[in-house]
mmCIF file of C-alpha atoms in Angstrom:
data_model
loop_
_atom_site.group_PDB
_atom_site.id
_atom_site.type_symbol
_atom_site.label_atom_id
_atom_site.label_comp_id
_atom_site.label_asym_id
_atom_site.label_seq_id
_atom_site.Cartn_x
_atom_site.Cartn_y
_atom_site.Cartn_z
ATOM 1 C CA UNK K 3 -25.498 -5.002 10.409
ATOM 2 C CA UNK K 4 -25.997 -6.176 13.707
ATOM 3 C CA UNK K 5 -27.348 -3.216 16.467
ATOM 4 C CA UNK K 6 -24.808 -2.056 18.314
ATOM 5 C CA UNK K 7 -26.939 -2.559 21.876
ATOM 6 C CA UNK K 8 -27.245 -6.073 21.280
ATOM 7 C CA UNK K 9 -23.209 -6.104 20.847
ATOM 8 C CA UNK K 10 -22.544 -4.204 24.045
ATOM 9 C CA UNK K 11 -24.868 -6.950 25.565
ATOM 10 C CA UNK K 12 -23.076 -9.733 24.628
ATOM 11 C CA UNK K 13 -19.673 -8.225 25.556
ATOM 12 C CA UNK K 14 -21.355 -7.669 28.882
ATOM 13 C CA UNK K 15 -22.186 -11.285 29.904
ATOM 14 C CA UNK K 16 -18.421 -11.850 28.992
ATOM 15 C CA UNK K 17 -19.094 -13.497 25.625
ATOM 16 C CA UNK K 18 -16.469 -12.830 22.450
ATOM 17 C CA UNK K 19 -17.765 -11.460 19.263
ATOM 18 C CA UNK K 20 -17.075 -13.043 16.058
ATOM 19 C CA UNK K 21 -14.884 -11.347 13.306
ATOM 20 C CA UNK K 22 -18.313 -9.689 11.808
ATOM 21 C CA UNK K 23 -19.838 -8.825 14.442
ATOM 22 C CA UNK K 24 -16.794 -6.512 15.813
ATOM 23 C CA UNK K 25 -16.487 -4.977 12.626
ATOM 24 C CA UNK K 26 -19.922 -3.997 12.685
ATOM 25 C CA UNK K 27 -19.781 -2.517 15.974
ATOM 26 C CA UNK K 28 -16.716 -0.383 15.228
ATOM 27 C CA UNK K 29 -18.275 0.549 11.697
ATOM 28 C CA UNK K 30 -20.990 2.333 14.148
ATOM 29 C CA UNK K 31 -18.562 3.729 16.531
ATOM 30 C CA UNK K 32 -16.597 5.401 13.327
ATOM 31 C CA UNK K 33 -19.329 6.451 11.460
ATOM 32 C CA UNK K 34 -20.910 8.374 13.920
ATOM 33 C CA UNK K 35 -23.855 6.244 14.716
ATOM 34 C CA UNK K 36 -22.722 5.231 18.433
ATOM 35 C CA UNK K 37 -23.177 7.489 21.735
ATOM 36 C CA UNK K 38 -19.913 8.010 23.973
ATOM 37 C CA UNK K 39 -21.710 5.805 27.004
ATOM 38 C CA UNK K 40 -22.023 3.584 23.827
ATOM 39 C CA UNK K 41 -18.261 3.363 22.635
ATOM 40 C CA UNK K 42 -17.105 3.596 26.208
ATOM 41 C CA UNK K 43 -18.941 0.774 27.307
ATOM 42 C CA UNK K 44 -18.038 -1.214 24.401
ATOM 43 C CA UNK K 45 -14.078 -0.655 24.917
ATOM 44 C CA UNK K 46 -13.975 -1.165 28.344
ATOM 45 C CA UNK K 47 -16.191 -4.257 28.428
ATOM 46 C CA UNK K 48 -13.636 -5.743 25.524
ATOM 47 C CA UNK K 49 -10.752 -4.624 27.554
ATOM 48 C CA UNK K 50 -12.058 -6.063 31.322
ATOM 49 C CA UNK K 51 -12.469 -9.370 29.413
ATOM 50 C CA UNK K 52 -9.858 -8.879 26.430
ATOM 51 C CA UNK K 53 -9.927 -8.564 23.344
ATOM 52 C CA UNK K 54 -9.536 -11.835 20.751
ATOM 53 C CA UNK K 55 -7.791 -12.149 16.997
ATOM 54 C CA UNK K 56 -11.000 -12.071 15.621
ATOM 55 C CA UNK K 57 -12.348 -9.244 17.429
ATOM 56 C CA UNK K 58 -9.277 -7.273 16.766
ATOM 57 C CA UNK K 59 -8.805 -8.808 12.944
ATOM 58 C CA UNK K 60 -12.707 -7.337 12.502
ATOM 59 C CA UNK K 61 -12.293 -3.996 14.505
ATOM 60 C CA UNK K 62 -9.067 -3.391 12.270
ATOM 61 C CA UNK K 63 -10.813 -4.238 9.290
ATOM 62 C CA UNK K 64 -13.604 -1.505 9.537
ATOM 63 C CA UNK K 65 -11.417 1.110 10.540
ATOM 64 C CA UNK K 66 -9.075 0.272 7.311
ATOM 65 C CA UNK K 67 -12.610 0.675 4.922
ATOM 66 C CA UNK K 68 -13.250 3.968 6.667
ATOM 67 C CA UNK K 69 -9.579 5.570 6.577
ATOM 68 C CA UNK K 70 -8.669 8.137 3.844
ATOM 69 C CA UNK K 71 -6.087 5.814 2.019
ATOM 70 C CA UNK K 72 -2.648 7.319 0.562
ATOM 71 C CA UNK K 73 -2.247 5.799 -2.825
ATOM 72 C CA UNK K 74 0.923 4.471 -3.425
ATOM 73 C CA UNK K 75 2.487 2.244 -6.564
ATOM 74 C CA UNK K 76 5.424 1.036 -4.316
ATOM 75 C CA UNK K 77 5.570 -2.225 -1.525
ATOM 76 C CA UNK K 78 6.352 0.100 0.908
ATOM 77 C CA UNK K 79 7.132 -0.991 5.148
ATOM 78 C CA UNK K 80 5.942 0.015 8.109
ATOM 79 C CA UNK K 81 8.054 0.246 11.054
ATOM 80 C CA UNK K 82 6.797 1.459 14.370
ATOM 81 C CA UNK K 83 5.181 0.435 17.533
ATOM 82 C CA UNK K 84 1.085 -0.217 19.735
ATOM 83 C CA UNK K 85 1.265 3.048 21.964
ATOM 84 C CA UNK K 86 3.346 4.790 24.358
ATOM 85 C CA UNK K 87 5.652 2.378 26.703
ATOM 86 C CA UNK K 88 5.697 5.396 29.379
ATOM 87 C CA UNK K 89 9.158 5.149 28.578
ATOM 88 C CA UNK K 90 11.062 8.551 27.387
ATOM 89 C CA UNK K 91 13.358 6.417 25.078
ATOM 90 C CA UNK K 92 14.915 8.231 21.904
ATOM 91 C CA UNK K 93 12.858 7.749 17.984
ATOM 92 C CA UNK K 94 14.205 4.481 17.349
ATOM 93 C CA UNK K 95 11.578 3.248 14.768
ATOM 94 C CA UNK K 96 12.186 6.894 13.031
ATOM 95 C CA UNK K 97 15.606 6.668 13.070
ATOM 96 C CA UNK K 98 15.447 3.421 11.293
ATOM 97 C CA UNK K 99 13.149 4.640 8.768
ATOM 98 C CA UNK K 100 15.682 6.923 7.569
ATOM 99 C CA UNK K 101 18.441 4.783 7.253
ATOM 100 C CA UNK K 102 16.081 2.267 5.200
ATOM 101 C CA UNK K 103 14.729 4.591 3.118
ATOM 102 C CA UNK K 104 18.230 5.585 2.107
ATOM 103 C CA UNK K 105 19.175 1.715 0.452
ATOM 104 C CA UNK K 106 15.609 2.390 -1.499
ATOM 105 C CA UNK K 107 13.056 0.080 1.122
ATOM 106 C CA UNK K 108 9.846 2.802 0.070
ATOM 107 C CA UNK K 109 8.754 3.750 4.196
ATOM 108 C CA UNK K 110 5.557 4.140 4.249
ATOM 109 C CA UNK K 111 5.452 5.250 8.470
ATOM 110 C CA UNK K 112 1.769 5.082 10.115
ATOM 111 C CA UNK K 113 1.995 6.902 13.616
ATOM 112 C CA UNK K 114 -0.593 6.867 16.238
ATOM 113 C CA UNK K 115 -1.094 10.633 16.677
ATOM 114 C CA UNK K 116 -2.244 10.664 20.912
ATOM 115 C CA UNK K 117 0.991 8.425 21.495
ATOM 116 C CA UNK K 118 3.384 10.508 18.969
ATOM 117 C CA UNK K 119 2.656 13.596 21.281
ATOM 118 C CA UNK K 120 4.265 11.788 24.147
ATOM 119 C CA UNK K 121 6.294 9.818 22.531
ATOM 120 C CA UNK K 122 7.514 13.244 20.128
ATOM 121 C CA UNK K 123 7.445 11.541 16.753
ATOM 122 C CA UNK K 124 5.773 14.466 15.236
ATOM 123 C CA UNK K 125 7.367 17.217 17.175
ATOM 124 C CA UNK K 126 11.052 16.042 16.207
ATOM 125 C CA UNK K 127 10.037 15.739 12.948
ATOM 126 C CA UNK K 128 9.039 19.230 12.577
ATOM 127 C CA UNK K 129 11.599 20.158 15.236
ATOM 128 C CA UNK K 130 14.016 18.976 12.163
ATOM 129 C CA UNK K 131 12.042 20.950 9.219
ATOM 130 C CA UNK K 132 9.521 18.206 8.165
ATOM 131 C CA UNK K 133 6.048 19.397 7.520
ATOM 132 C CA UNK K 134 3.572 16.543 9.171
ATOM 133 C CA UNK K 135 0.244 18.399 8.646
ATOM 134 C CA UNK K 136 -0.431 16.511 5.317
ATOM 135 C CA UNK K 137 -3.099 15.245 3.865
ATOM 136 C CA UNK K 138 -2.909 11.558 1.602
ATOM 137 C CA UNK K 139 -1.816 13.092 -1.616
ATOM 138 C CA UNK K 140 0.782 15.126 -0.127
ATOM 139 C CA UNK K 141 1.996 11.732 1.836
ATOM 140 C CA UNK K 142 1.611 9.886 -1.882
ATOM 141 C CA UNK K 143 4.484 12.404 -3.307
ATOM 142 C CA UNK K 144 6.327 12.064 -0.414
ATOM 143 C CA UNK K 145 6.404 8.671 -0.359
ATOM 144 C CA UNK K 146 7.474 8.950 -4.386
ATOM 145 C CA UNK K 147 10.079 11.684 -4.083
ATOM 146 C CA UNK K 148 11.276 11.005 -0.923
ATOM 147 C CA UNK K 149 10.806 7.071 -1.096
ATOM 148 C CA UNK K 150 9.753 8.156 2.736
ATOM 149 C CA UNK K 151 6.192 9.290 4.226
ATOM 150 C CA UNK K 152 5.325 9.924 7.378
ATOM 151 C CA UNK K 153 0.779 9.410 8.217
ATOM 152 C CA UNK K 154 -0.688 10.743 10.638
ATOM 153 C CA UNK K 155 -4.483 10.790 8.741
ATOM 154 C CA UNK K 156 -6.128 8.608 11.755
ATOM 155 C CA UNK K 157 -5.534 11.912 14.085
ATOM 156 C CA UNK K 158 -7.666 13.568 10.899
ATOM 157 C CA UNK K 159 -10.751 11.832 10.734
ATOM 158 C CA UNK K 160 -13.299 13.361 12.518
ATOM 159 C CA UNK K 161 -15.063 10.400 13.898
ATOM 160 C CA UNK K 162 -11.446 9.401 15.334
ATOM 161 C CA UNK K 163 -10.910 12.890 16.482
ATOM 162 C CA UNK K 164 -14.683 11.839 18.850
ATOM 163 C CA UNK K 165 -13.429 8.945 20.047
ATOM 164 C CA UNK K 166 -10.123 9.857 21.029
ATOM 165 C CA UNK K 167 -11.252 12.284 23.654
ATOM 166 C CA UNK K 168 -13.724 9.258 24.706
ATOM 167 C CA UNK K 169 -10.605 7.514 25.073
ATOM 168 C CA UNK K 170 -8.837 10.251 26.422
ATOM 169 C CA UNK K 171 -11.419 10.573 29.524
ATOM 170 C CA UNK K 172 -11.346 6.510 29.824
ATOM 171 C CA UNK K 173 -7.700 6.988 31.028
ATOM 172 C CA UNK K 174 -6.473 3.159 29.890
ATOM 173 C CA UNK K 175 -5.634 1.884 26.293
ATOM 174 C CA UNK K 176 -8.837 0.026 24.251
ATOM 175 C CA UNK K 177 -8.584 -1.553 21.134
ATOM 176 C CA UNK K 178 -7.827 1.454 19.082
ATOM 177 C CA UNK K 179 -4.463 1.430 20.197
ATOM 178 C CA UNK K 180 -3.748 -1.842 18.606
ATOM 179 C CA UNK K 181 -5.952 -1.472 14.969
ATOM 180 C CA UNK K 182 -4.619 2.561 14.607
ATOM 181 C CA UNK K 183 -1.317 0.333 14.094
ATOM 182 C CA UNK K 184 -2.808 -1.885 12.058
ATOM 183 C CA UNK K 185 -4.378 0.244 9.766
ATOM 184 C CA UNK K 186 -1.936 2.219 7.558
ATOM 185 C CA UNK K 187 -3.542 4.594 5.343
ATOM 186 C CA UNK K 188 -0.849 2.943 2.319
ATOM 187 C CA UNK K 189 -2.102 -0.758 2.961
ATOM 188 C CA UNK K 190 1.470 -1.499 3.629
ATOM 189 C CA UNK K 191 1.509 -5.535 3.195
ATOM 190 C CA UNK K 192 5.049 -5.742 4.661
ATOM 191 C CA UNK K 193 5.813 -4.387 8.693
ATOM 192 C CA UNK K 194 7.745 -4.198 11.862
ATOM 193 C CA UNK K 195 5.349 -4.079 14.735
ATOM 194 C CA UNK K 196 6.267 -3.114 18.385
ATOM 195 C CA UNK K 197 4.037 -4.168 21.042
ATOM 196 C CA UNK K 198 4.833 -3.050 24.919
ATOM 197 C CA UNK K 199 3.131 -5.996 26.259
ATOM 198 C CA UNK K 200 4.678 -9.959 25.658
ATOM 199 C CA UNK K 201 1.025 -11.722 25.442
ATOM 200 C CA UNK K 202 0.155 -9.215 22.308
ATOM 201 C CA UNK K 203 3.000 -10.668 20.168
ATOM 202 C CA UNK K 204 2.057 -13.537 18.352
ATOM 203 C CA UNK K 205 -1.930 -12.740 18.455
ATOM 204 C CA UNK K 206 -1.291 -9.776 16.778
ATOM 205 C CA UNK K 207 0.633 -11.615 14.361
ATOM 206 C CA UNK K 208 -2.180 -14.042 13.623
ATOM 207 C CA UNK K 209 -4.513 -10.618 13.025
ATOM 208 C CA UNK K 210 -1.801 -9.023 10.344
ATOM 209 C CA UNK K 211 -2.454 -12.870 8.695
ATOM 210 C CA UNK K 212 -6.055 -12.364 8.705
ATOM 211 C CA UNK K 213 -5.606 -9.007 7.227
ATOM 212 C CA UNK K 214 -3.304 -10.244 4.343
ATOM 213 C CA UNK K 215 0.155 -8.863 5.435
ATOM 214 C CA UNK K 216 2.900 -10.802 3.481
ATOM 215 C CA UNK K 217 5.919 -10.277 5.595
ATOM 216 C CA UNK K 218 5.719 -9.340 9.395
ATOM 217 C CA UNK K 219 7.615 -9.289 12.382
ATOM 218 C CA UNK K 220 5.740 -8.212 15.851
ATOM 219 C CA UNK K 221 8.316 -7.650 18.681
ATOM 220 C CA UNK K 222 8.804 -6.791 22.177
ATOM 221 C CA UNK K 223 11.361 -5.582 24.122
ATOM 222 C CA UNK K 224 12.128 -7.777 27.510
ATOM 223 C CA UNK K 225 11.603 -4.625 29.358
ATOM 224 C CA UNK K 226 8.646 -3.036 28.128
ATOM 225 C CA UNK K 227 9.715 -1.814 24.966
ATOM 226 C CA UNK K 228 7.793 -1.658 21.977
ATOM 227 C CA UNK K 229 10.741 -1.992 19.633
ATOM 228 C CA UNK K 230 13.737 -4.241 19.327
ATOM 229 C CA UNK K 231 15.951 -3.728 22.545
ATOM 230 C CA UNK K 232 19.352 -3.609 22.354
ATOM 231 C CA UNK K 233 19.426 -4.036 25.934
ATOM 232 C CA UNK K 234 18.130 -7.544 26.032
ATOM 233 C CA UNK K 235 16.559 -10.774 24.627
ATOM 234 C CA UNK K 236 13.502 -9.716 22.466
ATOM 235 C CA UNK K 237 10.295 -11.934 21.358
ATOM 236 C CA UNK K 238 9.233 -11.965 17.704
ATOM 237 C CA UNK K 239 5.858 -13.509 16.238
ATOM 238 C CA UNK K 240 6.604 -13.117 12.239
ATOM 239 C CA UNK K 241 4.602 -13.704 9.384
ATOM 240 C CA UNK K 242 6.133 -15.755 6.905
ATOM 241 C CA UNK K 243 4.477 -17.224 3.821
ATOM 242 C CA UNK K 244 0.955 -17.863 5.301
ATOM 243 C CA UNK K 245 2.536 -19.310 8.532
ATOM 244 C CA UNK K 246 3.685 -17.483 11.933
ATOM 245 C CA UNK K 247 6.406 -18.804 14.082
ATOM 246 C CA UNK K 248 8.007 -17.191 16.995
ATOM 247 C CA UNK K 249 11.780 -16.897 18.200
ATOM 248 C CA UNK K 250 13.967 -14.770 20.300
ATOM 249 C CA UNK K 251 16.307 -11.918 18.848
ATOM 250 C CA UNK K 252 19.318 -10.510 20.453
ATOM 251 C CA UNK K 253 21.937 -8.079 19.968
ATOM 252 C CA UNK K 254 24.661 -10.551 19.666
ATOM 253 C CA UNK K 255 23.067 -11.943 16.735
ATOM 254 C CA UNK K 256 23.093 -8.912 14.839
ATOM 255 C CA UNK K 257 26.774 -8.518 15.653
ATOM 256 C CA UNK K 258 26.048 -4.897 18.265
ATOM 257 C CA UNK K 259 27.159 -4.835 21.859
ATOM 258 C CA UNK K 260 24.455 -4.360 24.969
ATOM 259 C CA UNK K 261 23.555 -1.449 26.654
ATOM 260 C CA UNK K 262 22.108 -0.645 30.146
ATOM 261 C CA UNK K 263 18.358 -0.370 30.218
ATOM 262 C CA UNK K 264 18.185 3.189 30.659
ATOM 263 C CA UNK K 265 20.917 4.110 28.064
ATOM 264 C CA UNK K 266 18.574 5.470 25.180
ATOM 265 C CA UNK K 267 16.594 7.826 27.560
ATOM 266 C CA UNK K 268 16.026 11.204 26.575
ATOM 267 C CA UNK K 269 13.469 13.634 28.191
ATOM 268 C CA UNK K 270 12.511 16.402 25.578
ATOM 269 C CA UNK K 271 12.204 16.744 21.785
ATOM 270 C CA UNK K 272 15.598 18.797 21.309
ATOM 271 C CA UNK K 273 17.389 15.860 22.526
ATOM 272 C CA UNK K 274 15.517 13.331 20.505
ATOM 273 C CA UNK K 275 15.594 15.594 17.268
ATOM 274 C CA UNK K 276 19.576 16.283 17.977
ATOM 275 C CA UNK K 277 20.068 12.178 18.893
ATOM 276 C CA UNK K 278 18.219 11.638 15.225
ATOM 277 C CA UNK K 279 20.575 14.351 13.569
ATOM 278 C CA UNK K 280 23.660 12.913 15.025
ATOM 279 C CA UNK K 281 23.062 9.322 13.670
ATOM 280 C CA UNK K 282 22.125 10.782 10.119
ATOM 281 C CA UNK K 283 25.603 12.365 10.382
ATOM 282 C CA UNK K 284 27.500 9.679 11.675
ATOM 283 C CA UNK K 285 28.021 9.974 15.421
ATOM 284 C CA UNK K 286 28.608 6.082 16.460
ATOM 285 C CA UNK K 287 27.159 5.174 19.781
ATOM 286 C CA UNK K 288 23.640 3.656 21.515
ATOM 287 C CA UNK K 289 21.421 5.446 19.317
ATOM 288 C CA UNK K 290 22.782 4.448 16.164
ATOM 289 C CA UNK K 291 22.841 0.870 16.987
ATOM 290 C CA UNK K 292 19.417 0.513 18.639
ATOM 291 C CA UNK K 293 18.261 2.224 15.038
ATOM 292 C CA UNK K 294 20.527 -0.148 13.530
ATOM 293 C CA UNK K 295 19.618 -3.234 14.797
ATOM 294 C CA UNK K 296 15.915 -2.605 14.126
ATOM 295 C CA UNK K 297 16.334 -1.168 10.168
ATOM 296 C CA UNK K 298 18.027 -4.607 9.962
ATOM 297 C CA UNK K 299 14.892 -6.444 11.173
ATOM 298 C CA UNK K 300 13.112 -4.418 8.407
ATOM 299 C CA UNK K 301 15.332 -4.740 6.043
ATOM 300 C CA UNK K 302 15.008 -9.323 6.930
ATOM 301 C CA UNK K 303 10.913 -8.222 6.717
ATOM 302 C CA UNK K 304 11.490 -6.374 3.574
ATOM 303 C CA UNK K 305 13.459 -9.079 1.920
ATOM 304 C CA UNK K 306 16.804 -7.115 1.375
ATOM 305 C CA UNK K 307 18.639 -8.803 4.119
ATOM 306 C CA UNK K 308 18.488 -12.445 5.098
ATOM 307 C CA UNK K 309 19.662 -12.184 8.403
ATOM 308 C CA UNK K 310 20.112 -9.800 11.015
ATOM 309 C CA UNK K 311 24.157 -8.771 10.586
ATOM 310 C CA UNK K 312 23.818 -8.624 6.927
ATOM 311 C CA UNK K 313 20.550 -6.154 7.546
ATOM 312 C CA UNK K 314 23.050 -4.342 9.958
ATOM 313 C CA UNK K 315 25.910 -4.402 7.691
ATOM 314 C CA UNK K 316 23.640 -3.019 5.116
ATOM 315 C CA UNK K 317 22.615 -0.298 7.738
ATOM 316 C CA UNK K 318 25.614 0.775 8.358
ATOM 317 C CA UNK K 319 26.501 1.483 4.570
ATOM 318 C CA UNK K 320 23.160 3.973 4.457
ATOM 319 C CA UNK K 321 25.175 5.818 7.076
ATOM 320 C CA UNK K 322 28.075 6.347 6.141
ATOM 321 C CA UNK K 323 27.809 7.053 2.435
ATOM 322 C CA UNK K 324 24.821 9.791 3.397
ATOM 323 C CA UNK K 325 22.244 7.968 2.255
ATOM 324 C CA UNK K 326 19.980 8.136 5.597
ATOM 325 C CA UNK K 327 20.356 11.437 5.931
ATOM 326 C CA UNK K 328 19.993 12.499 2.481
ATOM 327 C CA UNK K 329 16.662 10.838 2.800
ATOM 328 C CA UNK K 330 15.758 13.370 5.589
ATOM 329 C CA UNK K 331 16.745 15.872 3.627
ATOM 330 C CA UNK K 332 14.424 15.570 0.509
ATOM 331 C CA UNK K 333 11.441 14.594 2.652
ATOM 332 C CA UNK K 334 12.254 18.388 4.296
ATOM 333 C CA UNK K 335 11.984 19.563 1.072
ATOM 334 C CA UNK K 336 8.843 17.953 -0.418
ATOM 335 C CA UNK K 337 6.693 17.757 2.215
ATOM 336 C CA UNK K 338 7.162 21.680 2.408
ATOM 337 C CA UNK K 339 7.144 22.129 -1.507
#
């Protein structure tokens, strides 16, 4: 293992690391062995000059060997976004996991912890009666009894718990906000990643490769948003049999109308948990199709849909027979069993 000083000074004179060496320097940060000046040198040096597929592809790697892992028998998805867009937009990628989860797609749902508090991931989800303190076995049954889990175990490990408030005093997103996404505690092979910013896409795409992801689509919203937008033309990098290609996605194509941009805002968790409720229940409208459209982008990732109408089509039917929102309702019940 290379030390981590001579790393920082080779970051320094604006140099890129190779896929070994960044895995080796973010083995030290995680295990313990690296001062703050250390780790906050090292993230803002990579940042200044950016960070590179193989840097990434080797930081993600290293935080994957040292994450508690949540064992799972199923080819579960993944479906959520980088970080916080700054944006107080409604649980889209949440939404969608429900209404996936109820045609029998296993969701498997790895959420950065720092950006769920803004974002209110975990508060609506306990706001609505799901218990998110769990630890990887309890996320195992859910994931076999509810055919839904929700992780948060990156917010649990202690050496993340040190760097986060490193990060937290840094005041600008590092690295870690692109390999906590990439590193879900299942090993999920198949996944919808959001990304806020355009020039992320398709490297980020190249780094699931590296890491052996079969199926993957990374997309970004035209204006800012780390999801699908139903508000406008969206760029997607997928992975697709060894190979990545890139395209545009709009609503149109998956047969929903467009909204204005700030038509899915919502400012505190009572309205995002109550928004989530409604669409489980039926109420048509903006929320229900932006959660649409992207379930039907995982469904085209998961292989149950080969298009976007037919994913939304299929969508639709995990509405209204109850299926979404029966799939709330049993994760209620075993994640507090």
């Amino acid at each position: 293992m290379e030390p981590l000083k001579s790393i920082i000074a080779k970051v320094v004179t604006g140099a890129t690391l190779t896929r070994e060496e960044a895995a080796s320097a973010f083995d030290s940060m995680m295990s313990g062995d690296a001062t703050p000046s250390q780790i906050g040198g090292l993230l803002v040096g990579m940042r200044v000059r950016g960070e590179t597929v193989e840097e990434v592809t080797g930081a993600a790697s290293a935080m994957r060997n040292l994450m508690p892992k949540v064992e799972t028998r199923c080819d579960a998805i993944d479906i959520g976004g980088t970080s916080d867009t700054g944006k107080c937009s409604l649980n889209v990628s949440t939404c969608a996991s429900f209404i996936i989860a109820g045609l029998g797609v296993p969701v498997a749902k790895n959420v950065n912890r720092a950006a769920s508090l803004r974002s209110g991931t975990a508060d609506v989800l306990a706001r609505l009666g799901v218990k998110v303190d769990l630890g990887p076995d309890a996320v195992a049954r859910c994931l076999r009894e509810a055919n839904i889990g929700f992780m948060f175990a990156s917010a649990d490990y202690p050496a993340i718990q040190r760097i986060s408030q490193i990060r937290g005093v840094l005041g600008t997103d590092t690295m870690f906000n692109l390999i906590e996404a990439l590193s879900n505690p299942a090993r999920v092979k198949r996944q919808i990643l959001g990304v806020c910013t355009p020039e992320w896409v398709q490297p980020l795409a190249y780094v699931l490769k590296n890491l052996g992801a079969d199926s993957v689509w990374v997309v970004h919203g035209s204006e800012g948003l780390d999801e699908i937008s139903l508000t406008s033309t969206s760029f997607v990098a997928a992975v697709e049999a060894g190979t990545v290609r890139t395209f545009d996605v709009t609503p149109e194509e998956a047969g929903l109308p467009r909204y204005r941009a700030d038509a899915l805002e919502s400012y505190d968790v009572e309205a995002h948990a109550v928004g989530l409720q409604n669409v489980l229940n039926g109420k048509p409208g903006r929320f229900r199709d932006a959660a649409l459209l992207n379930a039907a982008a995982a469904l085209v990732v998961a292989g149950r849909a080969s298009n976007l109408r037919e994913g939304v089509a299929l969508g639709q039917a995990s509405l209204d027979r109850g299926a979404a929102a029966a799939r709330l309702n049993r994760l209620i019940a075993v994640s507090n069993a």
